JSON list of C-alpha atoms in Angstrom, two decimals:
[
{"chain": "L", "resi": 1, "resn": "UNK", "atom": "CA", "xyz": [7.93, -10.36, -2.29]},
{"chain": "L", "resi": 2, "resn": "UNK", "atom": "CA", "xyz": [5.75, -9.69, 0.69]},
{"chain": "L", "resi": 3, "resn": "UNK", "atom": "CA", "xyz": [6.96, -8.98, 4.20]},
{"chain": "L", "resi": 4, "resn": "UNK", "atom": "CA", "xyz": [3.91, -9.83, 5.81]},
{"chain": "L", "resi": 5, "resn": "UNK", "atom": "CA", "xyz": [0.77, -12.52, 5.97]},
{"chain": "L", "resi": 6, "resn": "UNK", "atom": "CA", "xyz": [-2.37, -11.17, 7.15]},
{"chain": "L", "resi": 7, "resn": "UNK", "atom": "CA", "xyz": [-4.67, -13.95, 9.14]},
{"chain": "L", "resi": 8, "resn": "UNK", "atom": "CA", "xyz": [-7.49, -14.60, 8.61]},
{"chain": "L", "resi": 9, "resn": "UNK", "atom": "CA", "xyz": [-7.80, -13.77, 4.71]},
{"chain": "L", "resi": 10, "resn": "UNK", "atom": "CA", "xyz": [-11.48, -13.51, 5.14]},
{"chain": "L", "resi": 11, "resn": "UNK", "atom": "CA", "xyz": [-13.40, -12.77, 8.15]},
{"chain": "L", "resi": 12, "resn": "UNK", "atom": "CA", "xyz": [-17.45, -12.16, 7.95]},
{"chain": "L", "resi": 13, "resn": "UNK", "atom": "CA", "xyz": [-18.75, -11.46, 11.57]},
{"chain": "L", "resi": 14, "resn": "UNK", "atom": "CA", "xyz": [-22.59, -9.49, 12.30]},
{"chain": "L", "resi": 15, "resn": "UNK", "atom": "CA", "xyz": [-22.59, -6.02, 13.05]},
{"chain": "L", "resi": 16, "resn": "UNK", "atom": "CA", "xyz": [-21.62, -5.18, 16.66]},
{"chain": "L", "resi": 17, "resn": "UNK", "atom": "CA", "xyz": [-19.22, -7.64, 16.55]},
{"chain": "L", "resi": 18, "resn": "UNK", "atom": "CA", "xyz": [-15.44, -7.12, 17.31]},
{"chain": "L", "resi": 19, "resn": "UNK", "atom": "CA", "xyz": [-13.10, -8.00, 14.57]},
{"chain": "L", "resi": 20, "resn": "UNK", "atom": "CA", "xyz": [-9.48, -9.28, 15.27]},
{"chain": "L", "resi": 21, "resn": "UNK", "atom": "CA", "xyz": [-6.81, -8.99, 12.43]},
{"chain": "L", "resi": 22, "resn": "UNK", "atom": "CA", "xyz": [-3.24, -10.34, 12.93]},
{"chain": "L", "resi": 23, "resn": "UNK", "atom": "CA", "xyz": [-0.16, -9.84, 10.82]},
{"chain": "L", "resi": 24, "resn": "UNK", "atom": "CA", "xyz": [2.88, -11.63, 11.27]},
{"chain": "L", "resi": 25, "resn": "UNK", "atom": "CA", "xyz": [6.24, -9.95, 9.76]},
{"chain": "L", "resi": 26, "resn": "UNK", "atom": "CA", "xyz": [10.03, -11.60, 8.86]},
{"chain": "L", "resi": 27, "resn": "UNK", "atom": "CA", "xyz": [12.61, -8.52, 9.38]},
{"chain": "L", "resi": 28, "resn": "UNK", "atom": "CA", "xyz": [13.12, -6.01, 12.21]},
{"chain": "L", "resi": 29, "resn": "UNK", "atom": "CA", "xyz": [11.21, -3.13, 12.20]},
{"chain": "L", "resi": 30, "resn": "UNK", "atom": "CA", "xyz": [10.95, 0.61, 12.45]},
{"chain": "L", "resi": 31, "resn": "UNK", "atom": "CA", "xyz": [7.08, 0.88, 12.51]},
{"chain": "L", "resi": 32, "resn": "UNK", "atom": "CA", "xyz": [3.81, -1.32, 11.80]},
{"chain": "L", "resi": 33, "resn": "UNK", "atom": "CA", "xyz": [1.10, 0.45, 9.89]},
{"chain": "L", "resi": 34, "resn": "UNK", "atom": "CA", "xyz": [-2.74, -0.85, 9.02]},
{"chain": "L", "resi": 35, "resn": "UNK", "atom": "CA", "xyz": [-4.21, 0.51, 6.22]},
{"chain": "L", "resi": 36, "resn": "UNK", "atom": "CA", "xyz": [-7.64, -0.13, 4.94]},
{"chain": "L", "resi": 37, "resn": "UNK", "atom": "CA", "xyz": [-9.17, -0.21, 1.31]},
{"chain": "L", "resi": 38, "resn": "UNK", "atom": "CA", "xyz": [-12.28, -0.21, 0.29]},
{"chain": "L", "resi": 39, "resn": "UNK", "atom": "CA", "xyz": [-13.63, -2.07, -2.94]},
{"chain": "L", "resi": 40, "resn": "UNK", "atom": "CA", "xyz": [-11.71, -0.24, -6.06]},
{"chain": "L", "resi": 41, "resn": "UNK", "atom": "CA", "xyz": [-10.54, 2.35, -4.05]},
{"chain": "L", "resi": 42, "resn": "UNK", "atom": "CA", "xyz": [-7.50, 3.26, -2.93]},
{"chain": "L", "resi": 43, "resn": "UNK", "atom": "CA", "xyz": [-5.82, 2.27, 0.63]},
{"chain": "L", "resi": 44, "resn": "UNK", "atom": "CA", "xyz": [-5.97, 4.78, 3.39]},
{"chain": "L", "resi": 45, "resn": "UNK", "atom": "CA", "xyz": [-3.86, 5.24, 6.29]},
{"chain": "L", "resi": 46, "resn": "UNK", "atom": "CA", "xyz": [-5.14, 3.61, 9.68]},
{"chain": "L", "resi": 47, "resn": "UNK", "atom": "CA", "xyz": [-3.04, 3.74, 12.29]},
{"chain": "L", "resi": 48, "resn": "UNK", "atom": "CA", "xyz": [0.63, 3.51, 13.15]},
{"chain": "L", "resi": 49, "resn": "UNK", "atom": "CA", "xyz": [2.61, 1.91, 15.70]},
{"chain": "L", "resi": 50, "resn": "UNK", "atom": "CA", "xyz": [6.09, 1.82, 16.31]},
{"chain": "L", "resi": 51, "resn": "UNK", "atom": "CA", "xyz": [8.60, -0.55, 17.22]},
{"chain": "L", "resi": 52, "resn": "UNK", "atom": "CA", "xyz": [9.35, 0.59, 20.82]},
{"chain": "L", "resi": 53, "resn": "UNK", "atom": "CA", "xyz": [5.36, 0.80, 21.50]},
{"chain": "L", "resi": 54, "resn": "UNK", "atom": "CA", "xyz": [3.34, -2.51, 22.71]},
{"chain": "L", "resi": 55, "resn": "UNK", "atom": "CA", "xyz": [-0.32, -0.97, 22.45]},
{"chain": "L", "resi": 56, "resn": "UNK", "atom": "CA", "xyz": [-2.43, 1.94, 20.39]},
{"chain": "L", "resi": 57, "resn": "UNK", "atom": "CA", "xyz": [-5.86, 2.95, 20.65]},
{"chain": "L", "resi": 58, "resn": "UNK", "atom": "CA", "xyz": [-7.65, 5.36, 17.82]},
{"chain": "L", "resi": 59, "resn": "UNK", "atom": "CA", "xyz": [-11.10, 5.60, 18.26]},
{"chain": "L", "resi": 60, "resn": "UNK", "atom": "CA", "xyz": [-13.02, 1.94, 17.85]},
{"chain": "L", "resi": 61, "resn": "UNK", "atom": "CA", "xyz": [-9.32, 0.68, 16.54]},
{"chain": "L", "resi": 62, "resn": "UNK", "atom": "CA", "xyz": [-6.57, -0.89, 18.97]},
{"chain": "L", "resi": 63, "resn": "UNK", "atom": "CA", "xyz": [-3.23, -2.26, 17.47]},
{"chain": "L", "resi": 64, "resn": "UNK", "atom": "CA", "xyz": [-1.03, -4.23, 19.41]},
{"chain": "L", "resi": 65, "resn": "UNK", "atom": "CA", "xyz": [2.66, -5.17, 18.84]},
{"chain": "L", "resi": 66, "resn": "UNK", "atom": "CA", "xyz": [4.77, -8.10, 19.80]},
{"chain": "L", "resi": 67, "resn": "UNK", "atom": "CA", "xyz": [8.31, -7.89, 18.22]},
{"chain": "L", "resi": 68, "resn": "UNK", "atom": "CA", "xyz": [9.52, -11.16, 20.48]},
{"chain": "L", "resi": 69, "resn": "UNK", "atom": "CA", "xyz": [7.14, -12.81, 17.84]},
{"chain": "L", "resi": 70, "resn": "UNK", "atom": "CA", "xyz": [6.77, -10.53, 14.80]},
{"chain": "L", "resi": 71, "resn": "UNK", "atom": "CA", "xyz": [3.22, -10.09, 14.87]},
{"chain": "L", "resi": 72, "resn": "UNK", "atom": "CA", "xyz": [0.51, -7.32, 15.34]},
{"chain": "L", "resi": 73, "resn": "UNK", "atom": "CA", "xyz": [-3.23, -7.48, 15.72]},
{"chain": "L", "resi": 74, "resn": "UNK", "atom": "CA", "xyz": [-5.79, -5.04, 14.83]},
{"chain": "L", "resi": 75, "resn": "UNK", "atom": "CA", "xyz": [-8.85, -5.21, 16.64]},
{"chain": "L", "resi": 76, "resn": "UNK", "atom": "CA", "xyz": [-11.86, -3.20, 15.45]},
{"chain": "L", "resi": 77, "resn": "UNK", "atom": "CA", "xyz": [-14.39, -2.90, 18.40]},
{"chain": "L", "resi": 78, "resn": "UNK", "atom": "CA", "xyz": [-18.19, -2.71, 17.71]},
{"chain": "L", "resi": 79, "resn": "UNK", "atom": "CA", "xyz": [-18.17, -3.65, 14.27]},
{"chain": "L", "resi": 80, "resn": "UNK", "atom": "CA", "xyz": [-20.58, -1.66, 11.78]},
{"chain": "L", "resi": 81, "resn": "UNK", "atom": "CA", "xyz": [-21.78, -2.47, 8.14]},
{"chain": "L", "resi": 82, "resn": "UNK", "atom": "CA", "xyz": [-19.14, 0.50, 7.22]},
{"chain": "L", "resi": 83, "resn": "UNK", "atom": "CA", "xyz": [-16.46, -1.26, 8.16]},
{"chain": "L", "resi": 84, "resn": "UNK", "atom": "CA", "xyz": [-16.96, -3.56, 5.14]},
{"chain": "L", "resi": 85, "resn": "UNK", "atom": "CA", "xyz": [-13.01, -3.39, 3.51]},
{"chain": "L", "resi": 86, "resn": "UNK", "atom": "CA", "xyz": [-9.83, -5.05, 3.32]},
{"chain": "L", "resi": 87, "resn": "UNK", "atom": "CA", "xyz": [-7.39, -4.12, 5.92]},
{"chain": "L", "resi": 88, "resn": "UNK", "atom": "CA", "xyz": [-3.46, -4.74, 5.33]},
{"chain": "L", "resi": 89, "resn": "UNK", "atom": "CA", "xyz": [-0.38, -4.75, 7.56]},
{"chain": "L", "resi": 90, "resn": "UNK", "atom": "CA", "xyz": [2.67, -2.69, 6.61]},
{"chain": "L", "resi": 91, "resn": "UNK", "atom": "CA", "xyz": [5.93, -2.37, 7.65]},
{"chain": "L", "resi": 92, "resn": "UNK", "atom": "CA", "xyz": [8.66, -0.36, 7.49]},
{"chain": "L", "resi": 93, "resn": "UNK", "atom": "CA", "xyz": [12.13, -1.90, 8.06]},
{"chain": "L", "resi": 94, "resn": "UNK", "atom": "CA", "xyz": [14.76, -0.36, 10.36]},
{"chain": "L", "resi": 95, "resn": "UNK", "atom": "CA", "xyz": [17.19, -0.50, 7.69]},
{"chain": "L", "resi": 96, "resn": "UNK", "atom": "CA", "xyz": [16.80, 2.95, 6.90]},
{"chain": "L", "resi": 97, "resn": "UNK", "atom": "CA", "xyz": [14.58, 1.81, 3.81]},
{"chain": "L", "resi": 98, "resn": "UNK", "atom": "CA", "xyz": [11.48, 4.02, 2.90]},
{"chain": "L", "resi": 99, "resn": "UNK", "atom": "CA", "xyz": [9.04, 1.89, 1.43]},
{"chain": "L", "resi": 100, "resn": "UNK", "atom": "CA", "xyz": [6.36, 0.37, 2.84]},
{"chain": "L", "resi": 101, "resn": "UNK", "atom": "CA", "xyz": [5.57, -3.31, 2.65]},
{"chain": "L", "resi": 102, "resn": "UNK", "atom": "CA", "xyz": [2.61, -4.79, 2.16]},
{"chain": "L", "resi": 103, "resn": "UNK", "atom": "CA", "xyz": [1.03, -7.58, 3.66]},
{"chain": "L", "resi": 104, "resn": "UNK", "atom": "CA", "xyz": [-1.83, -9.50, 1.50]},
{"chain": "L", "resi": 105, "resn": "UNK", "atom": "CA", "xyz": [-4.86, -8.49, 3.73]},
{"chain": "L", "resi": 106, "resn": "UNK", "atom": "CA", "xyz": [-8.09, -9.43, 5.35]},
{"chain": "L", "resi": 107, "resn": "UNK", "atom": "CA", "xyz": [-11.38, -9.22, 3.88]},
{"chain": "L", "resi": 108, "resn": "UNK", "atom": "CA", "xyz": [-13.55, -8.34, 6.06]},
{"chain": "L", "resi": 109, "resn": "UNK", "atom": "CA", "xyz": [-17.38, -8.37, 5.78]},
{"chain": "L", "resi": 110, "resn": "UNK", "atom": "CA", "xyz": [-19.99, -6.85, 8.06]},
{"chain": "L", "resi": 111, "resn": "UNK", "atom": "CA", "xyz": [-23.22, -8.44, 7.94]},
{"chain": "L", "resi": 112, "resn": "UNK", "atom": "CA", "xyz": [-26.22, -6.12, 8.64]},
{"chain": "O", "resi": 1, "resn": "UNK", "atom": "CA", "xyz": [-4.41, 19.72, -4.44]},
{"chain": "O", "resi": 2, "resn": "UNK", "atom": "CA", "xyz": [-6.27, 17.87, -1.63]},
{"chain": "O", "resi": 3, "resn": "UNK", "atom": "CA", "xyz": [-5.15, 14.69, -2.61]},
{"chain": "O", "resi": 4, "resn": "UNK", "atom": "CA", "xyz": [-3.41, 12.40, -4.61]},
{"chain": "O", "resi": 5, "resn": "UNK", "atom": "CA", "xyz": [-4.54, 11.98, -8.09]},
{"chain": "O", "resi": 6, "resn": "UNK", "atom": "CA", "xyz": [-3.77, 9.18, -10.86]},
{"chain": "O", "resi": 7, "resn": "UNK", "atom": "CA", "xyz": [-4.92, 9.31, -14.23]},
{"chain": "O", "resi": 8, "resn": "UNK", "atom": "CA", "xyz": [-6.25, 7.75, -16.17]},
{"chain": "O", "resi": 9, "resn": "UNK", "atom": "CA", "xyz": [-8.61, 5.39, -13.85]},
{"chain": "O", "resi": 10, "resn": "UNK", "atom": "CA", "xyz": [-8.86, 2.82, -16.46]},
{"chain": "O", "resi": 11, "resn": "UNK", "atom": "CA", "xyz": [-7.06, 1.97, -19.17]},
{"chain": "O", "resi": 12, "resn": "UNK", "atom": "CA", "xyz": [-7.20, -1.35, -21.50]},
{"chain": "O", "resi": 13, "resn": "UNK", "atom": "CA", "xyz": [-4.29, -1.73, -23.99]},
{"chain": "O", "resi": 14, "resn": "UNK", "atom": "CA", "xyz": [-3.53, -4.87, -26.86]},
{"chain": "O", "resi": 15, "resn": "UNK", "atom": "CA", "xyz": [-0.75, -6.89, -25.84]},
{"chain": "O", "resi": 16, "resn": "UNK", "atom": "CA", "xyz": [2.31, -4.94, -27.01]},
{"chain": "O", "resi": 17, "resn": "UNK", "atom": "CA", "xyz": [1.09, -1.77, -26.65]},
{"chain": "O", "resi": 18, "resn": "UNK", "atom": "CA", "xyz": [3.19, 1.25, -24.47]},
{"chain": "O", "resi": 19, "resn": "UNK", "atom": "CA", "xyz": [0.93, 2.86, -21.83]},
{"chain": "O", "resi": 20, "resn": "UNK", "atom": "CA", "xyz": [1.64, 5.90, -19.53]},
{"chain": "O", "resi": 21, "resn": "UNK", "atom": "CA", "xyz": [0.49, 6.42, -15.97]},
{"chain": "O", "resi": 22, "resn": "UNK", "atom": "CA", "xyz": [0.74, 9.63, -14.45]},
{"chain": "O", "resi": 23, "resn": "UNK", "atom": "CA", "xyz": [0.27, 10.75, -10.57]},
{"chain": "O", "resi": 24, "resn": "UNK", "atom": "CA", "xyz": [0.03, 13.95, -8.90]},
{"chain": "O", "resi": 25, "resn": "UNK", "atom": "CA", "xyz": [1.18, 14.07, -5.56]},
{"chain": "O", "resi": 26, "resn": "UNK", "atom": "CA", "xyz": [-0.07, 16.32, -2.92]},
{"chain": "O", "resi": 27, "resn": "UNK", "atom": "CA", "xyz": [1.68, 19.66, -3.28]},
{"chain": "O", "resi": 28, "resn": "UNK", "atom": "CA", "xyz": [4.74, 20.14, -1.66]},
{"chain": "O", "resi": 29, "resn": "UNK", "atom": "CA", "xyz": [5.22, 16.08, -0.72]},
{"chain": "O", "resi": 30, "resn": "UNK", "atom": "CA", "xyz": [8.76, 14.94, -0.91]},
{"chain": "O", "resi": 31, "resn": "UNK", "atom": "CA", "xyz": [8.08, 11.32, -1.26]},
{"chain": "O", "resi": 32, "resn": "UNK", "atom": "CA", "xyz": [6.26, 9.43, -3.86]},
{"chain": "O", "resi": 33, "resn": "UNK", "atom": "CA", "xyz": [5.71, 6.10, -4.50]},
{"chain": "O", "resi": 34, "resn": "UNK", "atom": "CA", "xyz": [4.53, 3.60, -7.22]},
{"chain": "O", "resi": 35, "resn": "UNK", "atom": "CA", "xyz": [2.50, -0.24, -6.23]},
{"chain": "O", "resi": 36, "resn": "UNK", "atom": "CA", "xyz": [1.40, -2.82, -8.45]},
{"chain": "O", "resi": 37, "resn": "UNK", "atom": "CA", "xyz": [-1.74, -4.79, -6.95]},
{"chain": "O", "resi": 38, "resn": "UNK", "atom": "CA", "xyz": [-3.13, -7.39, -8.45]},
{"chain": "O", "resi": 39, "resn": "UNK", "atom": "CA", "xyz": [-6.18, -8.96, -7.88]},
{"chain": "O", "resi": 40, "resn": "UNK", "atom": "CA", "xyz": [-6.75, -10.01, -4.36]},
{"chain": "O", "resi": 41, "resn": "UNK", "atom": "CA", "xyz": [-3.26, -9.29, -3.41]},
{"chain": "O", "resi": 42, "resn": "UNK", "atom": "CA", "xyz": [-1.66, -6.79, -0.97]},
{"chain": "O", "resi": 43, "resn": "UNK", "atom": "CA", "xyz": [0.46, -3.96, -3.08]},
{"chain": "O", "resi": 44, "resn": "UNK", "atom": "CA", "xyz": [3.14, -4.55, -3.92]},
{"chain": "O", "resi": 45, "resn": "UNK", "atom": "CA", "xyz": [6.65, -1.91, -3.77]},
{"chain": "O", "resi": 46, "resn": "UNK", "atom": "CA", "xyz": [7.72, -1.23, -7.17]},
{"chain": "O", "resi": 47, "resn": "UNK", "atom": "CA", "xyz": [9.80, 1.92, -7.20]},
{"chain": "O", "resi": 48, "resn": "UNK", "atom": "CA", "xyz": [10.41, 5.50, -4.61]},
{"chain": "O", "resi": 49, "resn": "UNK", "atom": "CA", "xyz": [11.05, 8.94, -5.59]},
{"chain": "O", "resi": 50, "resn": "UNK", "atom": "CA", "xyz": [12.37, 11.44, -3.28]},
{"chain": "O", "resi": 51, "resn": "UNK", "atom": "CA", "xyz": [11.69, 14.96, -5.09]},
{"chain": "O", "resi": 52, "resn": "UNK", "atom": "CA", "xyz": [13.03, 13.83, -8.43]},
{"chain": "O", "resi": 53, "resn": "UNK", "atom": "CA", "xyz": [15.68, 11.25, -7.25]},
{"chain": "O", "resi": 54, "resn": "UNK", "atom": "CA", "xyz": [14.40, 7.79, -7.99]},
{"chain": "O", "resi": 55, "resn": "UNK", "atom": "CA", "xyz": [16.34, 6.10, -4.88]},
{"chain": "O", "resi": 56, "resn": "UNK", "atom": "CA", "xyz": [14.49, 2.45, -5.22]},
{"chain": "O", "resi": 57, "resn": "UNK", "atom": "CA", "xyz": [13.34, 0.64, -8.30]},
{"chain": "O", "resi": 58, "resn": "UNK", "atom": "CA", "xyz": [13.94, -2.12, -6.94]},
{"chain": "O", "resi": 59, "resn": "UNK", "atom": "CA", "xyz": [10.56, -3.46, -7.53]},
{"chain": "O", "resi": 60, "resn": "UNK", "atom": "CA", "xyz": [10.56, -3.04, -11.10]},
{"chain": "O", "resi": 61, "resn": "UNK", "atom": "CA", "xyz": [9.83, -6.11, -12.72]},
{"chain": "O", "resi": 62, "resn": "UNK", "atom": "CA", "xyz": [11.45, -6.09, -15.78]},
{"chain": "O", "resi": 63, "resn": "UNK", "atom": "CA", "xyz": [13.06, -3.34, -17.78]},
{"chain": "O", "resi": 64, "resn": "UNK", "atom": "CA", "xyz": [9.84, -2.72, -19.86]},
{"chain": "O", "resi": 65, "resn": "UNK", "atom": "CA", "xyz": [8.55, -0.55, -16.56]},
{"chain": "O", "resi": 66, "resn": "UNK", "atom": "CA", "xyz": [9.95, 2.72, -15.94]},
{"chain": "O", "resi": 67, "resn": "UNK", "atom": "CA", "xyz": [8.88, 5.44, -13.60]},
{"chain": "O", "resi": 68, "resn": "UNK", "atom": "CA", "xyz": [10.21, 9.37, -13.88]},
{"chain": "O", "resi": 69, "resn": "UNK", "atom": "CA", "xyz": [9.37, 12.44, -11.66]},
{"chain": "O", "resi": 70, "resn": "UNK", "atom": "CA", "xyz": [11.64, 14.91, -13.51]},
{"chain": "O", "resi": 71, "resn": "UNK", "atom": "CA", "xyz": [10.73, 18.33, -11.74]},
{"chain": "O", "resi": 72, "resn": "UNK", "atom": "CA", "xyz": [9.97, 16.85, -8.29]},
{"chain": "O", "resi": 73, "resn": "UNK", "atom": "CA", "xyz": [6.32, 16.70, -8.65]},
{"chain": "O", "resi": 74, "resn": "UNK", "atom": "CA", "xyz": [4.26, 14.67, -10.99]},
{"chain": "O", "resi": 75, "resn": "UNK", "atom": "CA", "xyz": [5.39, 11.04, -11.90]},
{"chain": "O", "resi": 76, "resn": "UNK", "atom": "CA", "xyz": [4.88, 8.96, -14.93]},
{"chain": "O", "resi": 77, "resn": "UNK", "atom": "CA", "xyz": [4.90, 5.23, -14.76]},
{"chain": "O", "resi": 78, "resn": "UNK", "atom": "CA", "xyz": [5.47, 4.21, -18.24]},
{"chain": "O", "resi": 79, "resn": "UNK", "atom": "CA", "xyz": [5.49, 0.32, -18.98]},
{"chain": "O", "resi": 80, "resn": "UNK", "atom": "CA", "xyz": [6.75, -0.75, -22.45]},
{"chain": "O", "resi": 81, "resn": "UNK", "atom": "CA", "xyz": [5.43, -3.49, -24.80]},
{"chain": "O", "resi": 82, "resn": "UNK", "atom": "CA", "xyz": [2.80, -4.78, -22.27]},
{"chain": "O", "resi": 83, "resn": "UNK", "atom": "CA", "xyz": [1.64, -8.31, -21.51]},
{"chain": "O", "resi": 84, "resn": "UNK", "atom": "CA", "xyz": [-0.87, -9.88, -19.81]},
{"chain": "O", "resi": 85, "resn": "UNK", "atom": "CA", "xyz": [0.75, -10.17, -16.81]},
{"chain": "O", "resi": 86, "resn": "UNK", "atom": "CA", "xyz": [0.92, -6.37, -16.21]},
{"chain": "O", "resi": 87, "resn": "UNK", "atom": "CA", "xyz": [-3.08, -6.59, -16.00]},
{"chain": "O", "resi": 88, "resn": "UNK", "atom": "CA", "xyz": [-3.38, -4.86, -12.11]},
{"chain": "O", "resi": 89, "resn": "UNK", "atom": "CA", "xyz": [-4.31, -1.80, -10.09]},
{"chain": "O", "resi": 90, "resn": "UNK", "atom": "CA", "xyz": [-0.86, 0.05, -10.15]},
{"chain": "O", "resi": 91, "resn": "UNK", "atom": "CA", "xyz": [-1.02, 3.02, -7.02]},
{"chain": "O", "resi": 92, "resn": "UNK", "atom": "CA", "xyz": [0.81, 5.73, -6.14]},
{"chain": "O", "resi": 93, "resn": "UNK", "atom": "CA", "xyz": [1.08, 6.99, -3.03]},
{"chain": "O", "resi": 94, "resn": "UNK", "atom": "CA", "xyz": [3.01, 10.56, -0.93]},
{"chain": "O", "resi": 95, "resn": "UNK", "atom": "CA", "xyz": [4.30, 11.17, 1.33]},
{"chain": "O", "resi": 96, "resn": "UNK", "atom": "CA", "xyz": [5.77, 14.81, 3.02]},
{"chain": "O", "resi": 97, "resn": "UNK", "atom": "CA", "xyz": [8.54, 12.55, 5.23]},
{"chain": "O", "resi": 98, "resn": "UNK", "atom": "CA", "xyz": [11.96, 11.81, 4.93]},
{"chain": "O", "resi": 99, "resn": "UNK", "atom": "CA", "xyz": [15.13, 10.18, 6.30]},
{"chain": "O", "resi": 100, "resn": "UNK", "atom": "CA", "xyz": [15.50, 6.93, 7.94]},
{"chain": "O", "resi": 101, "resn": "UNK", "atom": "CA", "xyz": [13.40, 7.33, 11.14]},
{"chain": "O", "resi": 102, "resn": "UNK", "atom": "CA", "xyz": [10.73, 9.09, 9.50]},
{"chain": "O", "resi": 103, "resn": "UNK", "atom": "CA", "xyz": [7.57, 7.89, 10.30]},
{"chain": "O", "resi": 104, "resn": "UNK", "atom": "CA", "xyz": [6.23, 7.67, 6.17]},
{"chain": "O", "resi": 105, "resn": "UNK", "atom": "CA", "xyz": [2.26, 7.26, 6.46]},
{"chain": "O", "resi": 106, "resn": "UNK", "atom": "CA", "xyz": [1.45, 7.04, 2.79]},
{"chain": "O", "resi": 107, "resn": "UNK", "atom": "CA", "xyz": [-1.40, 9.02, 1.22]},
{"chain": "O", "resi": 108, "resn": "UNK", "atom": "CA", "xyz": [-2.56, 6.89, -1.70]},
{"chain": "O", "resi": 109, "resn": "UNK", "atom": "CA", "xyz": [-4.55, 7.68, -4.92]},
{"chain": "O", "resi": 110, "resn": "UNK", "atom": "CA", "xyz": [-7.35, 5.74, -6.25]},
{"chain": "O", "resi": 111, "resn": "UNK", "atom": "CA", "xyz": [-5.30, 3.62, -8.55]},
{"chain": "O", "resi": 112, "resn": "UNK", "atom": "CA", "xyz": [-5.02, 2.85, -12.45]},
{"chain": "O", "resi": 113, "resn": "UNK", "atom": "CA", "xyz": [-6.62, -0.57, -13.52]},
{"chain": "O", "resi": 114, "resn": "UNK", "atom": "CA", "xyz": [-4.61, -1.65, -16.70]},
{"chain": "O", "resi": 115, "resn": "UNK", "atom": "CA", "xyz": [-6.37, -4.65, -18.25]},
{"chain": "O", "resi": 116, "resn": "UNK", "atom": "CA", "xyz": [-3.99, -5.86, -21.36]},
{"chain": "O", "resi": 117, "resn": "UNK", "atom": "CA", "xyz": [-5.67, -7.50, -23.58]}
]
């Protein structure tokens, strides 16, 4: 089972755009991680933020946390035709637990 | 090596048939990981390695899929008598962090695709 839903599933905005992602979670949390994945590829490490943090920034990318409400946004400034992936949530429990779990993503689509 | 490799990229088997997945980790990673995906879906967790301890399969879903790392390095995911329903991307991923409060950024590979047939 999944520990997180992704919303929108699909988002197609133009080029220059901003994109918002959110992900809402169930369980407690050690750390929030996006990942993206591009078409038959495999996923690759974002950013990270952790439970005790309310706000990242990396480069055109800023993540947000809200634990009150289980739910992080990803927000991808200046949108370019590159940016054309899925992006997924994933968290890390505070259990002590290793694994990562995934949410079940956002297409998003960058029109030229 | 530079990153983390899966072999064989593709691979279509008859219902029934055994297949083999293997992974190699980046060098010297403690952690390793094994994901189903199927189509249009997030990953899903099926099973953790730390150095050749298997400390999670509990994602396994049945006991026709089993997963080794016997010297701490490469991994095998070996699924028995396939069905259709094993059709999916299956990833591994590394990862040089352990312990509870470790922050574990996964590297992943490209992926298998297993189509049963």
């Amino acid at each position: 089972s999944q520990q997180g839903e992704e919303d929108p599933q699909a988002l197609s905005i133009q080029e220059g755009e901003n994109a918002t992602m959110n992900c809402s979670y169930k369980t407690s949390i050690n750390n929030l991680q996006w990942y993206r994945q591009n078409s038959g590829r495999g996923l690759v490490h974002l950013i990270l933020i952790r439970s005790n943090e309310r706000e990242k920034h990396s480069g055109r990318l800023r993540v947000t946390l809200d634990t009150s409400k289980k739910s992080s946004s990803l927000l991808i400034t200046a949108s370019r035709a590159a940016d054309t992936a899925s992006y997924f949530c994933a968290t890390v429990t505070d259990r002590g637990a290793q694994k990562l779990v995934f949410g079940q993503g956002t297409r998003l689509t960058i029109n030229p | 090596g530079a990153g983390v490799s899966q072999s064989p990229r593709y691979k279509v088997a008859k219902r029934g048939q055994d297949v083999a997945l293997r992974c190699d980790p980046i060098s010297g990673h403690v952690s390793l990981f094994w994901y189903q995906q199927a189509l249009g879906q997030g990953p899903e967790f099926l099973t953790y390695f730390q150095n050749e301890a298997q400390l999670d399969k509990s994602g396994l879903p049945s006991d026709r899929f089993f997963a080794e790392r016997p010297e701490g390095s490469v991994s095998t995911l070996k699924i028995q008598r396939t069905q259709q329903e094993d059709s999916a991307v299956y990833l591994c991923a590394s990862s040089p962090r352990t312990g509870p409060t470790g922050a574990n950024v996964l590297t992943f590979g490209a992926g298998s695709r297993l189509t049963v047939l």
